[in-house]
């Protein structure tokens, strides 16, 4: 293992070929000086921080250089690496932010392709120690704001940043804040709510963020409170996240002791308190009006908007609701400026996005990438490709509100609008990769089953419509589908989208509608040919014993729970299809690959 | 009257002193991943083992950190030796703890077969 790393990256937009030349030169030079094996050259994602072309860092020494050229490489290798004399030319004292995540970067491809703003402290600081957070410049944004900024300055900084809500909808955060700021409250009371009711199957970004860096949420909420004029905040968090709750409670207690929360924060007249409210696990409570109802102690069902919560929300007072990830980004924007934040990402979607990468990829995990990264880069570079060398089939984003994107769209850049264009949505950030062993009808059924279960029942289209759609899908997977089922699904889906009360119903048909758009032939196969090409839909599979491979050992016969396999010892066995329950026990038992699915 | 930023700076100095004494003055920092996912993969027991076995070693700080996002490689244990590149070990089992302590911490030898490599 090497002792040092030379970490190279270029400024966003700068020529790749120049960077490649520098990399080659550095490697050659290191080899000449017999340093290969002691010093490794690594590449990092484009650098968004400094407008100085090619950047170089030496780790673990944390020496940083800008305007890197061949001559500087010579100096660094000859003077520093060989003779130990630090090169001062073009050296810069690193911006603190850049310094933060060096413990993670440098040595692993997985991290080098990421840009971590939301997760800047996750996996680095001790989430239970406020001192660790302060050392990572924690609460500095709050202090800076209270020293130098008025509420409208904060909102202006948010506008410049271009931050859009990370809960899925992508509504510009500054507009919510402006509306909350302007709204008149009869009692003068306003509220900030942090929506940590993360319920998408396979999504765990909010849990990891809170467990790894709870203080940043608190800081983000306090900043929002100052901008909006609220002195009270609630974190609405699932009761299923006990560790996140414990860490958050601990963080609130420590922040209070250190006067970052409570009365007269840091000697000013700004007051802000935070309380937790635990959700009982209803998916619909992630919808803002249902969430408010739940905090008020009522049944968690949505209500029609307007009035929007920023005008009339919790207990009738103006309320700004932001997602965990949105709030975690706030301190970065205040500390480093909206302009810095707006440099990252695409025209319409700024900053980074955290994804929970799951499914059939080699490296599953939590990743954070700048907006505009393509799906292909995520799956093949960070995710390390499809597991078991299988073939990519689709990627599901946006959870039960999103859709499946097929191979043709792999080069879609990740941003709010491109994903909607591809028929899916950003959602909260679940990303499930599927290989060719996946049946799209079955996947559609899975997500619809979820939303159907979670439908609160208040409005008919969602309550009844999703139920009917699920019945049709159930029928198709059992081989009882009819030819007009596809049309029925489409018609029902469109109607539910148009007429449901809240986001849950309005987006519930999305997984089916996109599957129909891109994988229609699979639905048709299920209906017409009664075949499931991925061998997932049990009722459509037949197990069959191959004559030339069966040696008549009888293992399958003994395993079969319904005794539908017959055959003399050492002779060909057969399966009675009329009795077979398709449990697959024989298939798994056979050591001679004599049993096939078809 | 001190401004909020000045108050923050004095807090920063205090935190720095505290953390320097606790953590950064030590020759080794052992960080065990601690989050619901890490704990489910067995990190709680690892943390306890590291704490017990290194309790009277004044050169080492044993602490926790959140999850680094490597779900498929958990539990992750980082060992940071002062002035050297931080090392991450993955999928650490209870039996590996002694090896990490004896090889890496006591002898300064990196345990290659347990390294997180990609």
XYZ file of C-alpha atoms in Angstrom:
716
model
C 0.000 0.000 0.000
C 1.256 3.470 -0.920
C 2.305 6.013 1.655
C 1.015 9.072 -0.138
C -1.524 10.024 -2.732
C -1.352 12.687 -5.360
C -4.943 13.564 -5.998
C -5.672 15.399 -9.224
C -8.857 17.032 -10.404
C -9.758 19.776 -12.772
C -12.051 22.690 -12.448
C -15.531 22.054 -13.768
C -15.594 22.544 -17.522
C -11.828 22.614 -17.965
C -10.306 20.440 -20.681
C -10.098 16.760 -19.832
C -7.167 16.240 -22.215
C -4.971 18.637 -20.246
C -5.708 16.743 -17.068
C -4.866 13.459 -18.765
C -1.523 14.884 -19.881
C -0.712 15.954 -16.349
C -1.683 12.534 -14.989
C 0.526 10.744 -17.499
C 3.405 13.084 -16.847
C 3.132 12.650 -13.088
C 3.079 8.870 -13.369
C 6.090 8.892 -15.687
C 8.022 11.199 -13.422
C 7.246 9.122 -10.341
C 8.453 6.031 -12.152
C 11.693 7.760 -13.136
C 12.355 8.619 -9.517
C 11.476 5.120 -8.307
C 8.495 6.375 -6.392
C 5.904 4.161 -8.036
C 4.395 2.026 -5.302
C 5.159 4.644 -2.688
C 3.108 7.446 -4.189
C -0.115 6.787 -6.059
C -1.793 9.094 -8.531
C -5.554 9.276 -8.196
C -8.242 11.164 -10.030
C -11.113 12.942 -8.457
C -14.410 14.293 -9.683
C -14.378 17.760 -11.225
C -13.711 20.373 -8.646
C -16.344 23.033 -8.153
C -14.661 25.090 -5.516
C -11.844 26.993 -7.101
C -11.653 28.512 -10.554
C -8.067 27.518 -11.063
C -7.886 24.872 -13.768
C -6.061 21.824 -12.511
C -5.837 21.186 -8.807
C -3.518 18.915 -6.938
C -3.616 17.688 -3.378
C -1.045 15.647 -1.562
C -2.485 13.290 1.010
C -2.316 12.682 3.899
C -0.379 15.933 4.221
C -3.288 18.028 2.965
C -1.115 20.246 0.775
C -3.086 21.836 -2.030
C -1.957 23.475 -5.267
C -3.690 25.317 -8.081
C -2.662 26.067 -11.682
C -0.839 22.774 -11.903
C 1.561 22.393 -14.841
C 4.520 20.154 -15.694
C 6.970 22.424 -13.922
C 5.000 22.337 -10.697
C 4.851 18.545 -10.855
C 8.655 18.507 -11.171
C 9.025 20.771 -8.170
C 6.611 18.785 -6.039
C 8.276 15.478 -6.807
C 11.879 16.688 -6.602
C 11.626 19.155 -3.749
C 8.860 17.767 -1.619
C 8.524 14.046 -2.172
C 12.243 13.443 -2.413
C 13.772 16.174 -0.274
C 10.906 17.001 2.078
C 10.874 20.725 1.329
C 7.336 22.062 0.958
C 6.750 23.814 -2.374
C 5.183 27.218 -1.774
C 4.552 28.253 -5.369
C 0.840 28.085 -6.297
C 0.034 26.570 -2.956
C -3.240 27.572 -1.389
C -4.616 27.268 2.089
C -7.600 25.154 1.490
C -11.126 26.332 1.893
C -12.438 24.533 4.946
C -15.228 22.896 3.042
C -12.856 21.238 0.655
C -10.854 19.996 3.575
C -13.770 18.344 5.254
C -14.058 15.122 3.441
C -10.481 14.273 2.664
C -10.643 11.427 5.118
C -13.048 9.802 2.719
C -11.595 10.793 -0.591
C -8.449 9.930 -2.356
C -8.169 6.262 -1.888
C -11.416 4.904 -3.203
C -12.968 5.120 -6.611
C -16.349 4.923 -5.000
C -15.837 8.192 -3.159
C -13.712 9.961 -5.742
C -16.616 10.050 -8.159
C -18.871 11.680 -5.632
C -19.340 15.175 -4.318
C -20.544 15.267 -0.765
C -22.319 18.355 0.510
C -25.357 16.936 2.268
C -23.325 14.024 3.584
C -20.263 16.209 4.163
C -19.794 15.000 7.721
C -21.287 11.535 7.502
C -18.702 8.890 8.218
C -16.208 11.498 9.385
C -17.444 13.175 12.534
C -18.768 11.608 15.688
C -22.523 12.216 15.373
C -22.946 12.332 19.128
C -20.312 15.003 19.776
C -21.092 18.656 19.251
C -17.390 19.495 19.464
C -16.718 17.331 16.438
C -19.438 19.138 14.538
C -18.134 22.552 15.535
C -14.663 21.528 14.373
C -16.182 20.766 10.969
C -17.394 24.380 10.936
C -20.694 23.391 12.437
C -22.981 26.236 13.496
C -20.626 28.685 11.815
C -23.272 29.386 9.201
C -25.729 30.169 11.983
C -23.239 32.483 13.682
C -22.346 34.167 10.397
C -26.004 34.726 9.622
C -26.777 36.182 13.045
C -23.779 38.497 12.760
C -24.105 39.752 9.218
C -27.408 38.871 7.606
C -31.010 39.974 7.764
C -33.808 37.457 7.075
C -34.204 38.756 3.537
C -30.453 38.376 2.923
C -30.786 34.727 3.872
C -33.664 34.256 1.447
C -31.714 36.064 -1.269
C -28.793 33.698 -0.715
C -31.187 30.764 -1.011
C -32.565 32.219 -4.252
C -29.080 32.542 -5.694
C -28.261 28.971 -4.748
C -31.137 27.593 -6.820
C -31.781 24.906 -4.196
C -34.941 22.940 -4.899
C -36.790 20.743 -2.430
C -35.080 17.378 -2.092
C -38.173 15.540 -0.895
C -39.110 14.823 -4.478
C -41.270 17.629 -5.793
C -38.389 19.958 -6.520
C -40.151 23.155 -5.494
C -37.680 26.053 -5.126
C -36.889 26.364 -1.432
C -36.540 30.144 -1.462
C -40.143 30.589 -2.684
C -41.436 28.565 0.261
C -39.321 30.656 2.580
C -40.392 33.941 0.964
C -44.049 32.989 1.266
C -43.530 32.008 4.885
C -41.637 35.225 5.543
C -44.353 37.400 4.002
C -47.317 35.527 5.469
C -49.097 37.301 8.264
C -49.798 35.302 11.373
C -52.587 36.470 13.664
C -50.762 35.357 16.765
C -47.313 36.116 15.384
C -46.529 32.396 15.582
C -44.869 30.653 12.632
C -43.377 27.177 12.366
C -40.616 25.285 10.631
C -41.108 21.577 10.065
C -38.439 19.132 9.033
C -40.014 16.280 7.119
C -38.121 13.154 8.103
C -40.992 10.796 7.395
C -39.047 8.763 4.918
C -41.241 5.966 3.674
C -40.231 4.980 0.141
C -39.291 1.327 -0.095
C -35.523 1.102 -0.381
C -34.808 4.710 0.568
C -32.691 5.523 3.605
C -31.006 8.834 2.799
C -32.703 10.761 5.568
C -31.981 8.122 8.163
C -28.291 8.047 7.274
C -28.062 11.834 7.187
C -29.649 12.187 10.610
C -27.694 9.322 12.112
C -24.415 10.538 10.665
C -24.800 14.291 11.075
C -27.834 15.296 13.155
C -26.523 18.762 13.971
C -26.655 19.946 10.377
C -30.441 19.466 10.325
C -30.768 21.492 13.505
C -28.594 24.252 12.090
C -30.574 24.262 8.828
C -33.832 24.512 10.738
C -32.593 27.378 12.891
C -31.492 29.271 9.777
C -34.882 28.645 8.166
C -36.556 29.843 11.355
C -34.600 33.074 11.297
C -35.390 33.698 7.619
C -39.092 32.967 7.984
C -39.560 34.543 11.412
C -40.414 31.332 13.239
C -39.267 30.504 16.739
C -40.473 26.937 16.874
C -39.572 23.911 14.803
C -40.735 20.328 14.664
C -38.954 17.339 13.262
C -41.512 14.833 12.086
C -39.640 11.557 12.114
C -40.671 7.949 11.812
C -40.847 6.023 15.057
C -39.158 3.171 13.178
C -35.878 5.103 13.296
C -34.961 4.754 16.986
C -31.259 5.492 16.562
C -31.920 8.579 14.434
C -34.374 9.805 17.064
C -31.874 9.201 19.855
C -29.105 11.061 17.999
C -31.423 13.934 17.146
C -32.593 14.270 20.754
C -28.994 14.238 21.922
C -28.067 16.843 19.302
C -30.919 19.147 20.316
C -29.913 18.858 23.978
C -26.253 19.646 23.235
C -27.168 22.516 20.904
C -29.308 24.029 23.651
C -26.507 23.703 26.210
C -24.222 25.528 23.804
C -26.737 28.270 23.091
C -27.172 27.352 19.413
C -30.833 26.710 20.212
C -33.165 28.123 22.832
C -33.534 31.725 23.943
C -31.246 34.546 22.789
C -29.160 32.391 20.524
C -25.484 33.461 20.580
C -26.343 36.641 22.436
C -28.895 37.920 19.918
C -32.628 38.276 20.336
C -33.319 35.319 18.059
C -35.070 32.403 19.770
C -35.577 28.959 18.317
C -36.741 25.693 19.854
C -36.997 22.276 18.236
C -39.250 19.395 19.250
C -39.644 15.942 17.802
C -42.913 14.424 16.683
C -42.887 10.732 15.941
C -44.790 9.384 12.973
C -46.411 5.982 13.238
C -45.250 4.866 9.824
C -48.087 5.934 7.525
C -46.633 6.699 4.105
C -49.221 9.415 3.443
C -47.911 11.413 6.412
C -44.954 12.411 4.259
C -47.450 14.556 2.348
C -47.259 17.974 3.928
C -50.900 18.585 4.798
C -51.294 15.061 6.185
C -48.075 15.543 8.149
C -49.448 18.743 9.671
C -52.695 16.996 10.580
C -50.678 14.259 12.254
C -48.639 16.739 14.318
C -51.853 18.460 15.372
C -52.999 15.141 16.763
C -55.569 14.471 14.088
C -55.793 11.569 11.691
C -53.064 11.855 9.062
C -55.011 12.589 5.904
C -54.288 15.293 3.343
C -56.478 18.278 2.605
C -56.861 20.235 -0.618
C -54.389 23.058 -1.266
C -54.469 26.105 -1.396
C -54.152 27.480 1.185
C -50.591 26.223 1.184
C -48.950 25.500 4.534
C -46.636 28.478 4.090
C -49.767 30.662 4.413
C -51.921 28.535 6.692
C -50.267 25.458 8.111
C -49.688 23.965 11.529
C -52.391 25.144 13.996
C -53.461 27.626 11.319
C -50.094 29.426 11.382
C -47.690 29.972 8.464
C -45.490 26.883 8.287
C -42.501 26.068 6.132
C -41.911 22.353 5.569
C -38.584 21.192 4.230
C -37.105 17.777 3.740
C -34.075 16.560 5.717
C -31.742 16.731 2.744
C -32.868 20.249 1.822
C -32.183 21.464 5.342
C -28.790 19.747 5.496
C -27.749 21.814 2.464
C -28.744 25.123 4.042
C -25.625 25.647 6.217
C -23.424 25.036 3.157
C -25.262 27.700 1.196
C -25.094 30.260 3.980
C -21.446 29.582 4.766
C -20.058 29.303 1.243
C -22.618 31.412 -0.552
C -25.445 30.775 -2.957
C -23.155 31.508 -5.891
C -20.849 28.675 -4.942
C -23.742 26.269 -4.635
C -25.163 27.362 -7.992
C -21.900 26.425 -9.726
C -22.694 22.773 -9.057
C -25.298 20.998 -11.115
C -27.318 21.819 -14.182
C -29.129 24.953 -15.347
C -32.400 24.093 -13.627
C -31.217 21.768 -10.865
C -28.448 23.007 -8.630
C -26.295 21.267 -6.112
C -26.015 17.579 -5.375
C -28.434 14.759 -4.758
C -28.144 11.810 -2.427
C -29.284 8.463 -3.756
C -29.780 5.157 -2.030
C -28.302 2.885 -4.632
C -29.786 -0.569 -4.256
C -30.677 -3.643 -6.226
C -28.488 -5.580 -8.611
C -25.311 -3.500 -8.579
C -21.957 -4.500 -7.176
C -21.572 -1.554 -4.820
C -24.833 -0.808 -3.133
C -24.829 2.128 -0.824
C -25.509 5.745 -0.185
C -24.026 8.074 -2.757
C -24.081 11.787 -3.419
C -23.478 13.124 -6.890
C -23.646 16.539 -8.528
C -26.823 17.052 -10.530
C -26.210 16.343 -14.180
C -24.306 13.110 -13.571
C -25.764 10.468 -15.860
C -27.488 7.327 -14.669
C -24.860 5.310 -16.537
C -22.066 6.936 -14.516
C -23.851 6.114 -11.289
C -24.511 2.483 -12.118
C -21.279 1.607 -13.887
C -18.708 3.863 -12.229
C -19.851 4.316 -8.676
C -22.042 1.237 -8.492
C -19.370 -0.888 -10.158
C -21.723 -2.360 -12.753
C -24.420 -4.989 -12.590
C -23.899 -7.764 -10.054
C -23.032 -11.277 -11.265
C -22.270 -9.902 -14.742
C -25.899 -9.968 -15.677
C -27.535 -7.648 -18.161
C -28.977 -4.296 -17.160
C -32.707 -4.044 -17.620
C -34.097 -0.981 -15.892
C -33.498 1.425 -13.062
C -36.288 2.535 -10.810
C -36.097 6.031 -9.369
C -38.547 7.963 -7.257
C -39.886 4.935 -5.392
C -43.617 4.298 -5.600
C -44.133 7.709 -7.207
C -41.494 7.297 -9.876
C -40.916 4.936 -12.693
C -38.599 2.507 -14.391
C -36.101 3.856 -16.865
C -34.875 1.457 -19.565
C -31.435 1.111 -21.094
C -32.083 3.692 -23.849
C -32.250 6.381 -21.197
C -29.057 5.453 -19.350
C -27.393 8.638 -20.516
C -30.107 10.796 -19.029
C -28.510 13.381 -16.759
C -29.918 13.286 -13.249
C -31.975 16.407 -12.691
C -35.591 17.101 -11.849
C -36.716 17.853 -15.376
C -34.820 15.189 -17.328
C -36.128 12.459 -15.067
C -39.706 13.663 -15.483
C -39.119 13.761 -19.214
C -37.978 10.127 -19.075
C -41.245 9.252 -17.347
C -39.881 8.916 -13.843
C -39.082 11.482 -11.181
C -36.349 12.411 -8.756
C -38.434 11.464 -5.767
C -36.659 11.337 -2.487
C -33.732 9.416 -3.945
C -34.275 5.697 -4.024
C -32.519 4.130 -6.978
C -33.131 0.454 -7.544
C -31.198 -1.236 -10.317
C -32.780 -4.252 -11.956
C -31.230 -6.939 -14.109
C -32.808 -9.240 -16.673
C -34.054 -11.532 -13.927
C -36.678 -8.953 -13.073
C -40.252 -9.148 -14.277
C -41.600 -5.670 -14.955
C -45.190 -6.694 -14.342
C -44.185 -8.030 -10.958
C -42.256 -4.851 -10.113
C -45.251 -2.724 -11.094
C -47.415 -4.872 -8.886
C -45.000 -4.502 -5.985
C -45.087 -0.703 -6.056
C -48.817 -0.515 -6.609
C -49.365 -2.958 -3.776
C -47.383 -0.568 -1.597
C -49.308 2.578 -2.552
C -52.593 0.722 -2.423
C -51.847 -0.351 1.135
C -50.767 3.146 2.086
C -53.661 4.991 0.461
C -55.398 6.853 3.282
C -58.803 6.299 1.743
C -59.977 9.884 1.822
C -60.506 10.312 -1.924
C -62.175 7.779 -4.203
C -59.790 7.755 -7.188
C -56.858 6.729 -5.040
C -58.734 4.386 -2.725
C -60.767 2.528 -5.335
C -58.709 3.192 -8.434
C -55.454 1.754 -7.145
C -57.354 -1.258 -5.809
C -58.820 -1.969 -9.258
C -55.450 -1.491 -10.920
C -53.873 -3.894 -8.476
C -56.571 -6.477 -9.193
C -55.888 -6.230 -12.901
C -52.150 -6.640 -12.355
C -52.775 -9.573 -10.055
C -54.844 -11.152 -12.802
C -52.142 -10.619 -15.409
C -49.455 -12.214 -13.254
C -51.695 -15.229 -12.728
C -52.132 -15.766 -16.416
C -55.747 -14.653 -16.396
C -55.137 -11.328 -18.118
C -57.422 -10.169 -20.889
C -56.504 -8.285 -24.011
C -58.086 -4.993 -22.984
C -56.410 -5.020 -19.568
C -53.560 -2.848 -20.783
C -55.960 -0.188 -22.002
C -57.900 -0.393 -18.762
C -54.721 0.094 -16.771
C -53.795 3.122 -18.820
C -57.224 4.693 -18.580
C -57.485 4.081 -14.850
C -53.942 5.316 -14.302
C -54.516 8.590 -16.121
C -57.768 9.169 -14.257
C -56.214 8.511 -10.868
C -53.354 10.888 -11.685
C -55.742 13.665 -12.638
C -58.322 13.322 -9.936
C -56.578 12.277 -6.722
C -56.384 14.673 -3.824
C -52.716 14.476 -2.925
C -49.334 13.525 -4.284
C -49.675 9.916 -3.183
C -52.606 9.217 -5.498
C -51.448 11.583 -8.211
C -48.229 9.651 -8.580
C -49.322 6.130 -7.625
C -49.920 4.982 -11.234
C -46.507 6.219 -12.400
C -44.608 2.925 -11.970
C -47.226 1.089 -14.040
C -47.577 3.766 -16.686
C -43.826 3.953 -17.302
C -43.554 0.173 -17.318
C -46.299 0.097 -19.938
C -44.471 2.737 -21.908
C -41.119 0.970 -22.001
C -41.899 -2.697 -21.386
C -45.271 -3.097 -23.020
C -44.267 -6.326 -24.748
C -43.748 -7.991 -21.381
C -47.301 -7.197 -20.351
C -48.517 -8.523 -23.707
C -46.520 -11.719 -23.273
C -48.095 -12.277 -19.885
C -51.551 -11.758 -21.296
C -51.344 -13.443 -24.703
C -48.677 -16.109 -24.366
C -49.116 -16.650 -20.617
C -45.337 -16.417 -20.276
C -43.130 -14.600 -17.827
C -39.714 -14.227 -19.412
C -37.966 -13.622 -16.116
C -39.598 -16.678 -14.519
C -40.853 -14.612 -11.616
C -44.631 -14.913 -11.930
C -45.148 -18.318 -10.349
C -48.409 -19.206 -11.968
C -46.865 -18.788 -15.409
C -43.873 -21.035 -14.839
C -43.777 -24.690 -15.727
C -41.202 -26.993 -14.252
C -40.068 -29.677 -16.611
C -37.637 -32.587 -16.349
C -35.172 -33.059 -19.200
C -35.027 -36.589 -20.485
C -31.336 -36.620 -21.327
C -30.216 -35.201 -17.980
C -32.407 -36.985 -15.447
C -30.596 -39.934 -13.868
C -33.557 -40.980 -11.780
C -31.976 -40.324 -8.386
C -35.350 -39.462 -6.908
C -34.150 -36.412 -4.983
C -36.841 -34.216 -6.516
C -39.504 -36.784 -5.800
C -38.620 -36.830 -2.120
C -38.594 -33.009 -1.896
C -41.890 -32.396 -3.682
C -44.425 -31.263 -1.050
C -47.475 -32.328 -3.095
C -46.109 -35.636 -4.403
C -46.634 -34.728 -8.027
C -43.336 -36.199 -9.268
C -43.333 -39.827 -10.293
C -40.767 -42.227 -11.731
C -38.994 -45.503 -11.045
C -35.495 -45.360 -9.496
C -32.783 -44.804 -12.131
C -35.421 -43.978 -14.751
C -36.788 -40.719 -16.098
C -39.029 -38.839 -13.650
C -41.980 -36.692 -14.699
C -43.908 -33.820 -13.108
C -47.689 -33.893 -13.100
C -48.414 -30.300 -14.201
C -52.019 -30.407 -12.990
C -50.903 -30.979 -9.388
C -47.701 -28.879 -9.373
C -47.871 -25.829 -7.082
C -44.726 -24.267 -8.657
C -42.881 -24.041 -5.380
C -39.552 -24.633 -7.121
C -38.281 -27.116 -4.515
C -37.436 -29.721 -7.173
C -35.642 -27.107 -9.278
C -33.408 -26.148 -6.342
C -32.843 -29.748 -5.283
C -31.745 -31.256 -8.605
C -27.950 -31.537 -8.728
C -27.864 -32.462 -12.399
C -29.588 -29.394 -13.881
C -32.216 -31.763 -15.207
C -35.126 -29.592 -14.154
C -35.811 -26.378 -16.078
C -38.218 -23.487 -15.791
C -40.065 -22.496 -18.890
C -20.455 42.836 23.314
C -19.106 39.931 21.314
C -20.766 39.208 18.002
C -22.262 35.757 17.382
C -19.331 34.961 15.100
C -16.838 35.883 17.821
C -18.755 33.745 20.290
C -18.642 30.907 17.791
C -14.904 31.324 17.382
C -14.286 31.053 21.089
C -16.457 27.940 21.177
C -14.450 26.582 18.268
C -11.204 27.060 20.160
C -12.613 25.234 23.180
C -13.916 22.370 21.053
C -10.601 22.139 19.270
C -8.678 21.875 22.497
C -11.063 19.267 23.805
C -11.022 17.134 20.641
C -7.258 17.527 20.253
C -6.760 16.138 23.743
C -9.269 13.410 23.270
C -8.592 12.348 19.710
C -5.999 14.037 17.583
C -3.161 13.874 20.101
C -3.406 10.082 19.991
C -1.209 8.056 17.710
C -4.141 6.004 16.446
C -7.780 6.825 15.936
C -10.091 3.852 15.523
C -13.514 4.772 14.175
C -16.219 2.142 14.086
C -19.193 2.870 11.849
C -22.264 3.420 13.921
C -25.700 3.686 12.327
C -28.703 1.413 12.069
C -27.185 -0.283 9.036
C -23.728 -0.688 10.567
C -25.166 -1.964 13.824
C -27.279 -4.489 11.974
C -24.102 -5.728 10.312
C -22.522 -6.201 13.737
C -20.790 -2.909 14.514
C -22.091 -2.604 18.080
C -20.191 -5.671 19.199
C -17.059 -4.508 17.359
C -17.124 -1.154 19.099
C -17.459 -2.839 22.470
C -14.550 -5.169 21.682
C -12.271 -2.373 20.500
C -13.153 -0.296 23.561
C -12.517 -3.161 25.975
C -9.335 -4.403 24.410
C -7.823 -0.952 24.000
C -9.084 0.518 27.268
C -5.637 0.866 28.847
C -3.829 1.859 25.679
C -3.276 5.615 25.884
C -2.073 5.834 22.305
C -5.446 4.971 20.864
C -8.778 6.726 20.694
C -11.757 4.495 19.921
C -14.878 6.257 18.743
C -17.839 6.161 16.427
C -18.835 7.808 13.209
C -21.919 7.709 11.008
C -22.228 5.471 7.997
C -19.997 6.176 5.025
C -22.557 4.807 2.624
C -20.881 1.484 1.882
C -23.873 -0.693 2.634
C -22.505 -3.770 0.940
C -19.193 -3.550 2.806
C -20.299 -2.940 6.352
C -19.267 -2.940 9.099
C -16.501 -0.482 8.292
C -13.651 0.202 10.682
C -11.303 3.112 10.017
C -7.871 3.233 11.535
C -6.125 6.548 11.203
C -2.500 6.686 12.189
C -1.194 10.159 12.810
C 0.398 11.611 9.676
C -0.507 8.668 7.482
C -3.278 7.920 5.043
C -6.499 6.892 6.741
C -7.210 3.193 6.294
C -10.661 1.696 5.923
C -11.323 -1.945 6.638
C -14.546 -3.554 5.494
C -16.807 -6.422 6.512
C -15.030 -6.781 9.807
C -16.017 -9.718 11.954
C -15.517 -10.243 15.640
C -12.561 -12.550 14.966
C -10.822 -9.819 12.957
C -10.594 -7.417 15.897
C -7.549 -9.064 17.467
C -5.809 -9.173 14.120
C -6.395 -5.455 13.523
C -5.160 -4.585 16.989
C -2.090 -6.838 16.915
C -1.062 -6.167 13.335
C -2.054 -2.596 12.594
C -2.065 -0.866 15.943
C 0.703 -2.758 17.714
C 2.985 -3.418 14.743
C 1.988 -0.763 12.219
C 1.334 -3.400 9.565
C -1.707 -2.896 7.390
C -3.914 -5.976 7.141
C -4.246 -6.183 3.389
C -6.884 -8.870 3.144
C -9.401 -6.792 5.093
C -8.871 -3.529 3.237
C -11.680 -1.742 1.497
C -10.216 -1.479 -1.950
C -12.606 0.101 -4.399
